[in-house]
Coordinates of C-alpha atoms and ligand atoms in Angstrom, one line a residue:
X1 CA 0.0 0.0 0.0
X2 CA 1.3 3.6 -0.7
X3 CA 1.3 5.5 2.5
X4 CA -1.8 8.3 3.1
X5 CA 0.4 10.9 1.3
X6 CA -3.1 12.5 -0.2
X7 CA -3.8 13.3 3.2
X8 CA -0.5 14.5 4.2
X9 CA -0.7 17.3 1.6
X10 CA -4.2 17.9 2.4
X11 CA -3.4 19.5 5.8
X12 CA -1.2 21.8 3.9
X13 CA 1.7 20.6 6.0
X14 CA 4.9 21.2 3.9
X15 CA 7.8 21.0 6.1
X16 CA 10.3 22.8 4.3
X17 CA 12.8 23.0 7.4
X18 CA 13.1 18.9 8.0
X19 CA 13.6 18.9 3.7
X20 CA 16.8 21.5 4.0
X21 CA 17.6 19.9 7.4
X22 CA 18.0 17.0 5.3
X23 CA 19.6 18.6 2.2
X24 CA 21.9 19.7 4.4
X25 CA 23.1 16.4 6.1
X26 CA 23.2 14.7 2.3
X27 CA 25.0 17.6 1.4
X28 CA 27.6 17.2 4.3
X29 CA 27.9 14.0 3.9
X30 CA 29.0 13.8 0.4
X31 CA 31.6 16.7 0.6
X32 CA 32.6 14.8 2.8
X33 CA 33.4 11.5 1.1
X34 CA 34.8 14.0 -1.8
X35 CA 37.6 15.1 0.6
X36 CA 38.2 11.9 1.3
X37 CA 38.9 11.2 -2.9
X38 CA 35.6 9.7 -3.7
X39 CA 34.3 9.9 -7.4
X40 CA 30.8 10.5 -7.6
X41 CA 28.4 9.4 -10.3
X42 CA 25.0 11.9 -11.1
X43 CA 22.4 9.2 -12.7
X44 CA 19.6 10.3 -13.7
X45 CA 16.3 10.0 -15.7
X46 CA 16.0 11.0 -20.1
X47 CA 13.1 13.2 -19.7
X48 CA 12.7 16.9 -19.0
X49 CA 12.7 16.7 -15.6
X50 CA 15.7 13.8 -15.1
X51 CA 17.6 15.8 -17.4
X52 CA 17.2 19.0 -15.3
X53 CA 17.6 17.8 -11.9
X54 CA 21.0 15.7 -13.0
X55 CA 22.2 19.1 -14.5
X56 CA 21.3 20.8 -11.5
X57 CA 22.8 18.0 -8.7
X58 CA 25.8 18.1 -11.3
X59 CA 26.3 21.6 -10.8
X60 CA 25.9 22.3 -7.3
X61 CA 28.8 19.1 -6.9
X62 CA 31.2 20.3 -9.5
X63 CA 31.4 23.4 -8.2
X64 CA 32.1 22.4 -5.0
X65 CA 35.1 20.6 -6.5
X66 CA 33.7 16.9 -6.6
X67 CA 35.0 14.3 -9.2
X68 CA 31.6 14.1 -10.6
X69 CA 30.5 12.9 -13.4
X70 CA 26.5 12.6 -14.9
X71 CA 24.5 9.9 -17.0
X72 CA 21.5 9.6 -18.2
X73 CA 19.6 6.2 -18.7
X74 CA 15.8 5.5 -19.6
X75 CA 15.0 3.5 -16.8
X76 CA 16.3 1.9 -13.7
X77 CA 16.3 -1.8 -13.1
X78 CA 18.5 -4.7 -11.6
X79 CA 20.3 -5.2 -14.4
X80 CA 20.8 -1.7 -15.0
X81 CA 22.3 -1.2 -11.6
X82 CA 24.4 -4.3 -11.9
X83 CA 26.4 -2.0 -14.5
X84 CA 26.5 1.3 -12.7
X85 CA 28.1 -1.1 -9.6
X86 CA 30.6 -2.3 -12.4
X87 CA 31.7 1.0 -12.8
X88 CA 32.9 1.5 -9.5
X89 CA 32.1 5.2 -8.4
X90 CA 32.7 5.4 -4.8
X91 CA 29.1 7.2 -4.9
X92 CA 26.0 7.2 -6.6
X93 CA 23.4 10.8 -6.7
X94 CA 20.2 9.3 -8.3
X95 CA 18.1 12.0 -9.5
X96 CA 14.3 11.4 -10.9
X97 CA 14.6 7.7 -10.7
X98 CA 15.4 4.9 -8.0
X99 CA 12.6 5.5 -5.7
X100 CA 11.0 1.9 -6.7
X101 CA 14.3 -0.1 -6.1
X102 CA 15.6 0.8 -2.9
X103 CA 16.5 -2.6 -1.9
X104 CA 18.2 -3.5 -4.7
X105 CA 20.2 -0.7 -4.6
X106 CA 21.1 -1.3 -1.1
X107 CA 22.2 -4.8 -1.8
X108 CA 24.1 -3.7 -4.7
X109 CA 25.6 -0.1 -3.6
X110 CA 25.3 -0.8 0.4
X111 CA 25.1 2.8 1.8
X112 CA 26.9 4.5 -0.8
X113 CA 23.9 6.1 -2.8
X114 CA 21.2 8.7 -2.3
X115 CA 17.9 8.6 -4.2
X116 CA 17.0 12.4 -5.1
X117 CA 13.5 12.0 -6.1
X118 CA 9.9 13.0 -5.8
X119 CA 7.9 9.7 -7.2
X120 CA 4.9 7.9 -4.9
X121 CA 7.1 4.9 -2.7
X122 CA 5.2 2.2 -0.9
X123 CA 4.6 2.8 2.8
X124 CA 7.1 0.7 4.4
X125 CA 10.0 2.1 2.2
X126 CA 9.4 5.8 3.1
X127 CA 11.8 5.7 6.2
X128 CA 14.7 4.3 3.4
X129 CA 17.7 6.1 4.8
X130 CA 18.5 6.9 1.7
X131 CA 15.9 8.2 0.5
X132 CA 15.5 11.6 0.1
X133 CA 11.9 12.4 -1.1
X134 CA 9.5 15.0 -1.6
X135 CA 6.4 13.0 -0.2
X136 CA 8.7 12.7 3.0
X137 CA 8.3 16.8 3.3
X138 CA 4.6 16.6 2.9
X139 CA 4.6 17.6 -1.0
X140 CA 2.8 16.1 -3.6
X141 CA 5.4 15.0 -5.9
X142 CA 2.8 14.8 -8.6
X143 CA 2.1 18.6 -9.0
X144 CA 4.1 20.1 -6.1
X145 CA 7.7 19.0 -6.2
X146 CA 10.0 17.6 -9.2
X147 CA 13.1 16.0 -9.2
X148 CA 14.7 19.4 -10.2
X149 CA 13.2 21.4 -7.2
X150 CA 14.6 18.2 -4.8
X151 CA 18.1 18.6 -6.6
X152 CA 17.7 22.6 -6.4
X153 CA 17.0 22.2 -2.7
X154 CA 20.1 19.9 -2.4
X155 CA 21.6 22.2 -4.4
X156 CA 20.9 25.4 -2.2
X157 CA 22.2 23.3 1.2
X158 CA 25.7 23.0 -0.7
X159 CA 25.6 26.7 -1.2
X160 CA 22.9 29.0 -1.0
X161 CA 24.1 31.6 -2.4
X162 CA 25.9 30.4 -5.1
X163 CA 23.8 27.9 -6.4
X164 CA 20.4 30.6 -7.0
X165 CA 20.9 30.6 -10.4
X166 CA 20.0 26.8 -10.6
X167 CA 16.4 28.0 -9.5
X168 CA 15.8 28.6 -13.4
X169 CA 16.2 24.7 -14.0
X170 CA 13.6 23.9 -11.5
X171 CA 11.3 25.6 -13.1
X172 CA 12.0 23.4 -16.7
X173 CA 11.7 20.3 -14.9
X174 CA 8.4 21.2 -12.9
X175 CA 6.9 22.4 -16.5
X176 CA 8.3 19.3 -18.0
X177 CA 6.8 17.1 -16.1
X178 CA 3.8 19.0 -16.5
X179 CA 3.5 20.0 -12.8
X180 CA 1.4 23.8 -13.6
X181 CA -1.3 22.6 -11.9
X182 CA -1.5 25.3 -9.5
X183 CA -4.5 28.5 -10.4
X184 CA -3.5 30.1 -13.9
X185 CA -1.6 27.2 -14.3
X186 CA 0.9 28.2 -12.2
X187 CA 3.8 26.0 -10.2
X188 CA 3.0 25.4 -6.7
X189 CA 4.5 24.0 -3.2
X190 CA 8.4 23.6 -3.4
X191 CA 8.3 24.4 -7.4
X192 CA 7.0 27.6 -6.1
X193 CA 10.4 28.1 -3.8
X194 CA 12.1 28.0 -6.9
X195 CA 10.0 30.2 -9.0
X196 CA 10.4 32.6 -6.0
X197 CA 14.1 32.3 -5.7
X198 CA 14.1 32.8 -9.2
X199 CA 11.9 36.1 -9.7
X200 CA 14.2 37.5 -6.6
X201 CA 17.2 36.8 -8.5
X202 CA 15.8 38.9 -11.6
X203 CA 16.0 35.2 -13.3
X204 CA 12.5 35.3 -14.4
X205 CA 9.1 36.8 -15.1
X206 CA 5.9 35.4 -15.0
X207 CA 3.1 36.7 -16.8
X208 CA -0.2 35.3 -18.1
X209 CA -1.3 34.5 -21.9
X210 CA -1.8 32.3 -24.2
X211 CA 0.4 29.5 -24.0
X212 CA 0.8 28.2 -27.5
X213 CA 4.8 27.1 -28.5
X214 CA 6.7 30.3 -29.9
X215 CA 4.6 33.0 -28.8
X216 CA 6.8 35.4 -28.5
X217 CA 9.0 34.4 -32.2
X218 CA 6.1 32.5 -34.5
X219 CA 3.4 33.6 -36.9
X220 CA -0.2 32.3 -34.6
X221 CA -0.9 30.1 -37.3
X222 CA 2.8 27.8 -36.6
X223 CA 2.7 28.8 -32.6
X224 CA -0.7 27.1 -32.7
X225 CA 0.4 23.7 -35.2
X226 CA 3.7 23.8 -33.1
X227 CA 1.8 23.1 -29.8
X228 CA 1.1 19.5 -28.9
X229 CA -0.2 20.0 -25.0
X230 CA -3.2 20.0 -25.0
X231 CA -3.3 18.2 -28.3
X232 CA -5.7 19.6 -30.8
X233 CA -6.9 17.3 -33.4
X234 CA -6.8 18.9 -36.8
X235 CA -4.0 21.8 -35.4
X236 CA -1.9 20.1 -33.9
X237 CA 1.3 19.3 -36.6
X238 CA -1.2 20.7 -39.1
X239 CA 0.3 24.3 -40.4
X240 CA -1.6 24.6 -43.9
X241 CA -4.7 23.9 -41.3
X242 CA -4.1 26.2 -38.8
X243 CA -3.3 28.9 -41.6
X244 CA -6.4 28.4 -43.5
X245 CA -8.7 28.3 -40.0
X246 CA -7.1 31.7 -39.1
X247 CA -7.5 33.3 -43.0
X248 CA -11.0 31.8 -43.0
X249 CA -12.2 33.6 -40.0
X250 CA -11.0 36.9 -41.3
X251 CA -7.8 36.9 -38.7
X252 CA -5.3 39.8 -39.4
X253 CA -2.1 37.3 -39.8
X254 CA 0.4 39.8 -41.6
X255 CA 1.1 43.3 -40.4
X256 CA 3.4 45.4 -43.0
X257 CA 3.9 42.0 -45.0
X258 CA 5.9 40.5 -41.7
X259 CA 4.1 37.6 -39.8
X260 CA 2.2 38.7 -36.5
X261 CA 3.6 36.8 -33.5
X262 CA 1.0 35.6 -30.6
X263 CA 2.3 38.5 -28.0
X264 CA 1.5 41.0 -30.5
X265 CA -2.3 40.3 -30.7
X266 CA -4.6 42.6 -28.6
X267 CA -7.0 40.6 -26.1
X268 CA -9.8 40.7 -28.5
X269 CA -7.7 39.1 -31.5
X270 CA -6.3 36.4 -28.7
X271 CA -10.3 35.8 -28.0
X272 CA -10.6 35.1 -31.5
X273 CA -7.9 32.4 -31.5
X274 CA -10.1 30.6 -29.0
X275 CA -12.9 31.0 -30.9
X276 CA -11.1 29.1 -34.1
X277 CA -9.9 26.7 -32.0
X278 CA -13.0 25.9 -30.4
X279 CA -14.3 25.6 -33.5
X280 CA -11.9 21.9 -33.9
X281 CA -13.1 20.7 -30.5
X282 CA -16.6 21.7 -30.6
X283 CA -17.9 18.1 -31.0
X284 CA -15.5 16.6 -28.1
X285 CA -17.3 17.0 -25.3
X286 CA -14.6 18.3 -23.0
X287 CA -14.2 20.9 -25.0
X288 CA -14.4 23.7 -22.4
X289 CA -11.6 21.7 -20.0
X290 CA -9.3 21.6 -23.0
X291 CA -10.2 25.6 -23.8
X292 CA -9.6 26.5 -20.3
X293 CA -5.4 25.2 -20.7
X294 CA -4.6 27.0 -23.3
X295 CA -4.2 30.3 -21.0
X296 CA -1.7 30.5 -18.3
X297 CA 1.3 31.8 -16.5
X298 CA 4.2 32.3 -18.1
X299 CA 7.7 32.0 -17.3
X300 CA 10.2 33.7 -19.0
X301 CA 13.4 33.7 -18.0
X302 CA 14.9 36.8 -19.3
X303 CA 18.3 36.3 -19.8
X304 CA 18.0 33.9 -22.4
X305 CA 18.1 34.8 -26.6
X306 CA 13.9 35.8 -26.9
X307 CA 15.0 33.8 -30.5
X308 CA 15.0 30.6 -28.5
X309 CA 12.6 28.2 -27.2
X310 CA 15.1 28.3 -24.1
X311 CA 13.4 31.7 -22.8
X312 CA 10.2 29.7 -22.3
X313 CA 10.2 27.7 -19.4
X314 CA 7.9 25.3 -21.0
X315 CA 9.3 25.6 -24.1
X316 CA 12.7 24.5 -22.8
X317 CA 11.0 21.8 -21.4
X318 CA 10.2 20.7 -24.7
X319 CA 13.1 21.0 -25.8
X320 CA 14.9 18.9 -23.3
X321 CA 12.0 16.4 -23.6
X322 CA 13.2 15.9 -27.3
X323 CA 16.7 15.3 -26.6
X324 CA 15.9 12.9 -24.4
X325 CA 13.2 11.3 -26.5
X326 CA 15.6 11.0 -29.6
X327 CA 18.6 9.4 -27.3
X328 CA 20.5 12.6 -27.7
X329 CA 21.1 13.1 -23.5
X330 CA 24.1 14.6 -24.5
X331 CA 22.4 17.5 -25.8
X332 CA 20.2 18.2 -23.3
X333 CA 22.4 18.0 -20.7
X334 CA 25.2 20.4 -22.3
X335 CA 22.3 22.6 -22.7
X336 CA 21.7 22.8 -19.1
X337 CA 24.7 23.4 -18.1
X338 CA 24.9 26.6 -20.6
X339 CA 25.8 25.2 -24.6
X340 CA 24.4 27.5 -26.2
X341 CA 26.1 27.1 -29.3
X342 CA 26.0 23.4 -31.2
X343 CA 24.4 21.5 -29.0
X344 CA 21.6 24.3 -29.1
X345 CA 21.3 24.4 -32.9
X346 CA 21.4 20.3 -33.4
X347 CA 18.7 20.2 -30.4
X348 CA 16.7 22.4 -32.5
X349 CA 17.2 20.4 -35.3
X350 CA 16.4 17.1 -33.3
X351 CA 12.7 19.1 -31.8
X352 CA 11.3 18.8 -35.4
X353 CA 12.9 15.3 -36.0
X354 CA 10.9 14.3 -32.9
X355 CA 8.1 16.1 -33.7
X356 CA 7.8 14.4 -37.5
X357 CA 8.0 10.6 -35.1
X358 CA 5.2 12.0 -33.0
X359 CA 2.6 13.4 -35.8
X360 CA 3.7 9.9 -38.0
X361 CA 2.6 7.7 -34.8
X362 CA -0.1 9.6 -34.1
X363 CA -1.7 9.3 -38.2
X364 CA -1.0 5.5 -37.9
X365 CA -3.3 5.5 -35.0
X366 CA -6.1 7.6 -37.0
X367 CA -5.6 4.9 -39.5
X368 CA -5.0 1.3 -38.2
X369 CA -7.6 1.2 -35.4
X370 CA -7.0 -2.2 -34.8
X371 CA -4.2 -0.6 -32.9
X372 CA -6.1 0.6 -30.7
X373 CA -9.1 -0.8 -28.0
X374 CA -11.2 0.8 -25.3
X375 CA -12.2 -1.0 -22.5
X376 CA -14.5 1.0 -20.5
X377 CA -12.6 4.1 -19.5
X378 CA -9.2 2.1 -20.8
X379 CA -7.9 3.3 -24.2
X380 CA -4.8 1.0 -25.2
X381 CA -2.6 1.5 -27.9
X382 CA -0.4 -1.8 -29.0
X383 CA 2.9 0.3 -30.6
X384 CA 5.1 -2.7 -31.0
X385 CA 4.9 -2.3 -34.5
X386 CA 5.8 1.6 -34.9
X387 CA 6.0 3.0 -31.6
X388 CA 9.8 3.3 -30.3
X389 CA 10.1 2.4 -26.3
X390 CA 11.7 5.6 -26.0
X391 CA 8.7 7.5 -26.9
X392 CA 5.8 5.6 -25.6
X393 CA 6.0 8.8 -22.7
X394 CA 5.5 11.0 -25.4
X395 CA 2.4 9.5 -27.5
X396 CA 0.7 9.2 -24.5
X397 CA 1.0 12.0 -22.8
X398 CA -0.5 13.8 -26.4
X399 CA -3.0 10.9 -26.5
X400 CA -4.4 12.4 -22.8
X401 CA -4.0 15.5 -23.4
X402 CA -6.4 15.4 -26.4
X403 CA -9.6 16.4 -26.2
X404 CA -10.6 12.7 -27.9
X405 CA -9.0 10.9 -25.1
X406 CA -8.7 13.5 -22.3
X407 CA -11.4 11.6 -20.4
X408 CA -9.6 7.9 -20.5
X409 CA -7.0 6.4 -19.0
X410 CA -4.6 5.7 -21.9
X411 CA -1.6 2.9 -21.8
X412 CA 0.6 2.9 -24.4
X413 CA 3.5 -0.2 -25.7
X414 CA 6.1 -1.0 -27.5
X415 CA 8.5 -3.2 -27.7
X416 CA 11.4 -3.0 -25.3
X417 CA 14.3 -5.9 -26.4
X418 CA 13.7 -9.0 -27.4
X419 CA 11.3 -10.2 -24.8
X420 CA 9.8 -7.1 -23.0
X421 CA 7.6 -4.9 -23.4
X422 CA 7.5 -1.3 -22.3
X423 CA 4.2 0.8 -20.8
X424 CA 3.4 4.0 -20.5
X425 CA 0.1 5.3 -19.0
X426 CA -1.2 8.7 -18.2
X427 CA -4.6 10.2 -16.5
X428 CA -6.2 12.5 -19.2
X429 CA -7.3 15.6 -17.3
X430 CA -11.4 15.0 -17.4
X431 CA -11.0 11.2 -16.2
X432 CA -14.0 10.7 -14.1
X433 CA -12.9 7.9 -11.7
X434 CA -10.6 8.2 -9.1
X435 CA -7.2 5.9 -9.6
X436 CA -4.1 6.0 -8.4
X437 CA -1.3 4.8 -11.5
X438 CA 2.0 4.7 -10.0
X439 CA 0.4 1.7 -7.2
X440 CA -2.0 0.1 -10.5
X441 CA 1.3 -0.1 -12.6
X442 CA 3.9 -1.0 -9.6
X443 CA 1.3 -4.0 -8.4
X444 CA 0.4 -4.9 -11.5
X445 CA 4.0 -5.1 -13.1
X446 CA 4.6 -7.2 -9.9
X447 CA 2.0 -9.5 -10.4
X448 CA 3.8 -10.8 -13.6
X449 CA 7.3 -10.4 -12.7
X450 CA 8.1 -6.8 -14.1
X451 CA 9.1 -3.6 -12.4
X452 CA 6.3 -0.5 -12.6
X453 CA 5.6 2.6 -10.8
X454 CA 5.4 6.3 -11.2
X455 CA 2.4 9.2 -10.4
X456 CA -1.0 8.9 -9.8
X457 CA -1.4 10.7 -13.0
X458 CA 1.7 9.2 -15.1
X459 CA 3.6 5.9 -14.7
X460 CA 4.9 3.5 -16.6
X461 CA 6.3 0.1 -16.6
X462 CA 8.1 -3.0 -18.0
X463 CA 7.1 -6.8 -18.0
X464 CA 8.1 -9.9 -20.0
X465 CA 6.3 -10.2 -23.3
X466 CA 4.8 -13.3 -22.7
X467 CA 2.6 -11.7 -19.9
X468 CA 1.5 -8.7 -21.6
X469 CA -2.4 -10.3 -21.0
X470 CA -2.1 -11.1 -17.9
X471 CA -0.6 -8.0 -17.3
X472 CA -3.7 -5.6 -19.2
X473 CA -5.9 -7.8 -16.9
X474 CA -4.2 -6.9 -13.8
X475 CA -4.4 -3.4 -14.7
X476 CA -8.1 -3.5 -15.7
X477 CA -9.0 -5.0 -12.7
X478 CA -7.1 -2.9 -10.5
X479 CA -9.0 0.4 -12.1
X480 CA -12.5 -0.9 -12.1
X481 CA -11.9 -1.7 -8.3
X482 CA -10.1 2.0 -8.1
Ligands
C5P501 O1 8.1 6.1 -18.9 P1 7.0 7.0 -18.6 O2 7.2 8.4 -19.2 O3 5.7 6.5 -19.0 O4 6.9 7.2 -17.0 C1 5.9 8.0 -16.4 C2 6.4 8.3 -15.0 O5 6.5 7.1 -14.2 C3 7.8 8.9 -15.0 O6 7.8 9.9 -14.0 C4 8.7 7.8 -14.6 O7 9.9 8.2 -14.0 C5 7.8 6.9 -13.7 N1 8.2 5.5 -13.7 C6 8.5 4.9 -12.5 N2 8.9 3.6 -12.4 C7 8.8 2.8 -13.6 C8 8.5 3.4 -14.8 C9 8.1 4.8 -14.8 O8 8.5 5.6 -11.4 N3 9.2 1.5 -13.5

């Protein structure tokens, strides 16, 4: 059983004090072992938010002096840890990953690890002394803390001052992992800390708008096809569509022959977006819940190029997201920790590379429906065929964000090896039961011999082939029970 940690938020009791208390310790501890020679190995997760936080722990240690080095891998299990043992670091930093295999990471790496992390844990592996969790604090690590605001708090216990500027990259990780659940969609709990930090340090702004990709650089008509979250059937990926919408409805695209940008519009033009958007939705159903996300707060972090995607916090997200997606860590992380030369420009490159997978997966869904089957509130995609295990996070995250799906629970596989299979799963934002998915995927996974876990909105897991029924049963019986 996962421990009451709905009700530990619900008393609005975030101890911030024991989390730095804590920091603080960790953070002793390891300078520590670096006086004493150690090398020290950052591993962390490929998406926005692993990608972010390993920057950010990698930061705070190097500059501190620490032989550290950082890698990124797309998930952690035994065999996985049997080769980071190999390696022999004297330390292991795990950062957005490792909160589902604290025992095997204690009988491979004894004492000598810490799990950074902000993912749901079963009860009885909470008091893990090394552990060092957001749900411990009394945050909700699914909206309220991410890995990079746990590794900025670390961060901050090294050195306060000196490590404020790494408040910026907890506010890509939080947007990344789609944490702007807060009013306006704003960041909340200890994301907020960081926004805070950061708007003191002159870091960042936050304003409220539209919140379709390129806002500030784009003409509307590619800010909206660019903009996969929510995802909006007919827009989405669909330029020539999204240009002919706006010209149709008499929308002033072009001022002085030069392309008008999103921030440019007044407030009755931006109301007229809406309206042609809503126009694609109108049949959905849910069509008011998806309307509602596409304003919001903004965060821009002003010292950034306004040219980039990097001045968006979201955006940057994204962008990270990609890298991460497409096996190109590399770039991500460089990009973090300031490239902003090559590896910016082949990241860009790499966005729309990703961006071409994601809008070719999705059309082979549209067309093959025998990839697909709903059972009840259940939509499943089977992706062995043309769905990469690296981007199973991706398709269905759009697939729940969508205002076709946004009221299912959508899992989504592929093929992972020779004789695994990889799932991803995601709450779409209008789901009317009530189901927690990080304990349906770590239980059900279990059931069959695989290793699962994750959010109550977002988790993911891996079994053997062989079970994958056995497995869709488990899970199906798990969310009609609730
Ligand atoms: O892989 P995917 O993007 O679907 O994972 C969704 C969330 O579940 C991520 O935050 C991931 O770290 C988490 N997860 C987990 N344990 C697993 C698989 C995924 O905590 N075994």
């Amino acid at each position: 059983m996962v421990a009451d940690q709905a009700a530990t938020t619900a008393t609005g009791r975030h101890d911030y004090g024991a989390l730095m208390a804590r920091a603080k310790e960790e953070a002793e501890r390891l300078v520590d072992l670096s006086n004493r020679g150690a090398r020290v190995l950052v591993v962390t997760h490929i998406d926005a938010d692993g990608l972010s936080s390993g920057s950010v722990a990698f930061s705070a240690l190097a500059r501190k002096n620490l032989a550290v080095s950082v890698r990124a891998i797309p998930d952690l299990d035994p065999r996985a840890i049997e080769k980071l043992k190999a390696d022999k670091f004297e330390f292991y930093l795990f950062t957005d990953l490792g909160s589902g295999l604290l025992g095997e990471l204690s009988a491979a790496l004894g004492d000598k690890f810490l799990v950074v992390d902000h993912h749901q844990v079963p009860e009885a592996d909470l008091a893990h002394a090394r552990l060092f969790n957001a749900w411990n604090y009394g945050y909700d690590g699914g909206e309220e803390a991410c890995s990079s605001s746990m590794a900025y708090s670390f961060a901050k216990a090294l050195d306060a001052k000196g490590n404020q500027d790494l408040s910026a990259l907890s506010l890509v990780g939080a947007s990344g992992d789609r944490q702007d659940k807060g009013d306006a969609r704003s960041l909340g709990g200890l994301n907020k800390v960081a926004v805070e930090d950061a708007v003191t340090q002159g870091l960042v702004t936050t304003t409220k708008d539209l919140l379709f990709y390129g806002r500030e650089t784009r003409p509307v008509h590619e800010a909206i096809a660019m903009s996969y979250s929510p995802f909006i059937a007919g827009l989405s990926g669909a330029k020539d569509a999204a240009l002919a919408a706006l010209s149709n409805s008499g929308f002033k695209l072009k001022e002085g022959g030069r392309w008008r940008t999103l921030s440019e519009l007044s407030n009755e033009e931006k109301q007229k977006v809406i309206e042609v958007i809503s126009g694609f939705i109108a049949s959905a159903g849910h069509g008011a819940d998806l309307l509602k996300d596409l304003v919001g707060t903004i965060y821009t972090f002003e010292f950034e190029d306004p040219l980039t995607p990097l001045r968006d916090a979201r955006e940057f997200g994204s962008l990270l997201n990609a890298c991460g997606r497409m096996d190109r860590t590399d770039l991500g992380i460089s990009i973090c920790l300031g490239d902003r030369e090559d590896a910016l420009r082949q990241a860009l490159a790499l966005m729309s590379e990703y961006r071409g997978k994601l809008n070719k997966a999705i059309q082979k869904l549209q067309l093959e429906t025998d990839k697909v089957s709903t059972t009840g509130n259940v939509m499943m995609v089977m992706g062995e065929e043309f769905i990469e295990e690296r981007m199973t996070g991706s398709v269905s995250s759009l697939l729940a964000s969508s205002d076709r799906f946004r009221d299912k629970l959508v899992l989504v596989r592929a093929k992972s090896g020779d004789s695994d299979l990889k799932f991803s799963s995601r709450i779409g934002d209008s789901y009317p039961g009530k189901v927690n998915l990080g304990e349906v995927m770590r239980e059900a996974a279990q059931s069959v011999g695989g290793v699962g876990g994750g959010h109550s909105m977002a988790a993911g897991a891996k079994i053997p082939f062989s079970k994958r029924d056995d497995f869709t049963k488990a899970v199906l019986e798990k969310v009609a029970a609730g």
